[in-house]
Short mmCIF file of C-alpha atoms in Angstrom, two decimals:
data_model
loop_
_atom_site.label_atom_id
_atom_site.label_comp_id
_atom_site.label_asym_id
_atom_site.label_seq_id
_atom_site.Cartn_x
_atom_site.Cartn_y
_atom_site.Cartn_z
CA VAL A 1 -16.83 -17.99 5.00
CA PRO A 2 -15.05 -15.96 7.25
CA HIS A 3 -14.23 -12.62 6.97
CA LEU A 4 -10.69 -10.76 5.42
CA ALA A 5 -9.26 -9.74 8.28
CA ALA A 6 -9.45 -13.20 9.64
CA LEU A 7 -7.26 -14.62 6.81
CA LEU A 8 -4.44 -11.82 7.48
CA SER A 9 -4.55 -11.71 10.93
CA THR A 10 -1.02 -13.30 12.40
CA THR A 11 -0.98 -13.14 15.95
CA ALA A 12 -3.23 -13.01 18.87
CA SER A 13 -3.20 -9.91 20.85
CA ALA A 14 -1.23 -12.29 23.65
CA PRO A 15 0.96 -14.31 21.36
CA THR A 16 1.51 -16.56 24.51
CA THR A 17 -2.26 -17.44 25.29
CA PRO A 18 -3.27 -21.46 24.47
CA ALA A 19 -5.61 -20.19 21.40
CA ALA A 20 -3.36 -18.02 19.91
CA PRO A 21 -1.70 -20.16 16.66
CA LEU A 22 1.89 -21.81 16.96
CA ARG A 23 4.52 -22.24 13.63
CA PHE A 24 5.57 -25.44 12.01
CA GLY A 25 1.69 -26.58 11.43
CA ILE A 26 1.37 -27.19 15.34
CA LYS A 27 -2.13 -26.97 16.80
CA PRO A 28 -3.02 -25.48 20.33
CA GLU A 29 -4.63 -28.32 21.47
CA THR A 30 -2.47 -30.66 20.41
CA VAL A 31 0.85 -29.04 23.41
CA PRO A 32 -1.86 -28.64 25.90
CA GLU A 33 0.52 -28.21 28.67
CA VAL A 34 4.27 -27.28 28.09
CA SER A 35 6.09 -24.60 29.24
CA GLU A 36 5.83 -20.74 28.54
CA ALA A 37 9.15 -21.00 27.79
CA VAL A 38 8.03 -23.49 24.58
CA ARG A 39 4.95 -21.64 23.62
CA ARG A 40 7.03 -17.99 22.88
CA VAL A 41 9.56 -20.09 20.80
CA LEU A 42 6.30 -21.73 18.81
CA SER A 43 4.84 -18.62 18.93
CA MET A 44 3.92 -16.82 15.13
CA ALA A 45 5.50 -13.35 16.56
CA ASN A 46 8.45 -14.97 16.33
CA ALA A 47 7.99 -16.64 12.76
CA SER A 48 9.71 -15.24 9.96
CA ASN A 49 7.80 -13.73 7.14
CA ALA A 50 7.36 -16.08 5.20
CA GLU A 51 6.15 -19.09 8.37
CA VAL A 52 3.51 -16.08 8.46
CA THR A 53 3.09 -16.04 4.99
CA GLN A 54 2.71 -20.26 4.64
CA ALA A 55 -0.09 -19.85 7.45
CA LYS A 56 -2.03 -16.86 6.44
CA VAL A 57 -2.25 -18.86 2.91
CA ALA A 58 -3.22 -22.90 4.76
CA ARG A 59 -5.61 -20.26 7.12
CA ALA A 60 -7.55 -19.18 3.28
CA ILE A 61 -7.51 -23.17 2.15
CA GLU A 62 -8.57 -24.22 5.28
CA ALA A 63 -11.34 -21.36 5.40
CA PHE A 64 -12.86 -21.86 0.87
CA ALA A 65 -12.10 -25.93 0.84
CA SER A 66 -15.36 -26.82 0.06
CA ARG A 67 -13.97 -30.37 1.25
CA PRO A 68 -11.02 -31.71 3.17
CA GLY A 69 -7.44 -31.68 1.24
CA ASP A 70 -9.57 -29.05 -1.64
CA THR A 71 -6.70 -26.43 -2.74
CA GLY A 72 -7.65 -25.99 -6.39
CA SER A 73 -11.02 -24.89 -6.48
CA THR A 74 -11.80 -21.36 -7.89
CA PRO A 75 -12.85 -19.50 -4.60
CA VAL A 76 -10.05 -21.05 -2.86
CA GLN A 77 -6.89 -19.99 -5.68
CA VAL A 78 -8.37 -16.60 -5.23
CA ALA A 79 -8.55 -16.48 -1.39
CA VAL A 80 -4.53 -18.03 -1.99
CA LEU A 81 -3.91 -15.05 -4.69
CA THR A 82 -5.47 -12.31 -2.36
CA VAL A 83 -3.63 -14.03 0.37
CA LYS A 84 -0.61 -13.41 -2.06
CA ILE A 85 -1.23 -10.11 -3.87
CA GLU A 86 -1.81 -8.38 0.59
CA ASN A 87 1.57 -9.61 0.83
CA VAL A 88 3.42 -8.35 -2.22
CA ARG A 89 1.81 -4.76 -1.54
CA ALA A 90 2.77 -4.69 1.81
CA HIS A 91 6.76 -5.29 0.52
CA LEU A 92 6.24 -2.58 -2.09
CA LYS A 93 4.97 -0.09 0.61
CA GLN A 94 8.49 -0.38 1.98
CA HIS A 95 10.13 -0.54 -1.62
CA VAL A 96 7.92 1.78 -3.55
CA LYS A 97 10.95 0.96 -6.66
CA ASP A 98 10.94 -2.33 -6.76
CA ASN A 99 9.55 -2.61 -10.35
CA PRO A 100 10.26 -6.79 -10.23
CA SER A 101 7.68 -6.73 -7.83
CA LYS A 102 5.50 -4.66 -9.05
CA ARG A 103 5.21 -6.30 -12.34
CA GLY A 104 4.28 -9.61 -9.88
CA LEU A 105 2.35 -7.41 -8.23
CA VAL A 106 -0.34 -6.92 -11.13
CA MET A 107 0.26 -10.62 -12.88
CA LEU A 108 -1.36 -11.27 -9.66
CA VAL A 109 -4.04 -9.60 -9.48
CA ASN A 110 -4.93 -10.26 -13.37
CA LYS A 111 -4.62 -13.52 -12.39
CA ARG A 112 -7.40 -13.16 -9.42
CA ARG A 113 -9.20 -11.34 -11.89
CA LYS A 114 -9.69 -13.77 -14.93
CA LEU A 115 -10.13 -16.63 -11.54
CA LEU A 116 -12.80 -14.16 -10.59
CA LYS A 117 -14.23 -13.95 -13.60
CA TYR A 118 -14.85 -17.64 -14.21
CA LEU A 119 -16.32 -17.75 -11.08
CA LYS A 120 -18.84 -15.36 -11.69
CA ARG A 121 -19.85 -16.93 -15.16
CA THR A 122 -19.98 -20.22 -13.73
CA ASP A 123 -21.32 -20.48 -10.00
CA PHE A 124 -22.40 -16.95 -9.26
CA ASP A 125 -23.41 -18.03 -5.66
CA SER A 126 -20.03 -18.92 -4.71
CA TYR A 127 -18.47 -15.58 -6.47
CA ARG A 128 -20.31 -13.01 -4.03
CA ARG A 129 -19.93 -15.58 -1.12
CA THR A 130 -15.94 -15.16 -2.13
CA VAL A 131 -15.68 -11.71 -3.10
CA TYR A 132 -18.29 -10.32 0.00
CA SER A 133 -15.75 -12.69 2.72
CA LEU A 134 -12.52 -11.79 1.02
CA ASN A 135 -13.72 -7.56 0.98
CA LEU A 136 -13.22 -7.41 -2.94
CA GLU A 137 -16.08 -5.40 -3.64
CA LYS A 138 -14.43 -2.14 -4.55
CA GLU A 139 -11.76 -3.72 -6.58
CA VAL A 140 -14.36 -5.90 -8.53
CA LYS A 141 -15.91 -3.99 -11.22
CA GLU A 142 -19.79 -5.39 -11.91
#
């Protein structure tokens, strides 16, 4: 399971390299020989915020899924909520007086807290792996 920084990174150092993630869910290995112009258009550097968030959520699901198609297990839900929380926190850094978003952030954090409490109670090893890989040690009160 990767660390949170790897999940939240949106672009590689050079967005036009063949290994860089592409938009619209296209995997770089499926289009190995395309022109530089097409690669720039498909680059995540040109993606909207919604596309970037969607890609981050997809990476989180892929990283924490216990089997293919797993989107509902507790570690996956915690990872997706963590991505959403980071997105809202970044928004609130620019828009400090956005009270409805603050309320949404509190709701997301509480939902994640409850899921982590459930995970700790039912599967402690999975809880520790999830908390460590999402770098939530300082946010989780033992």
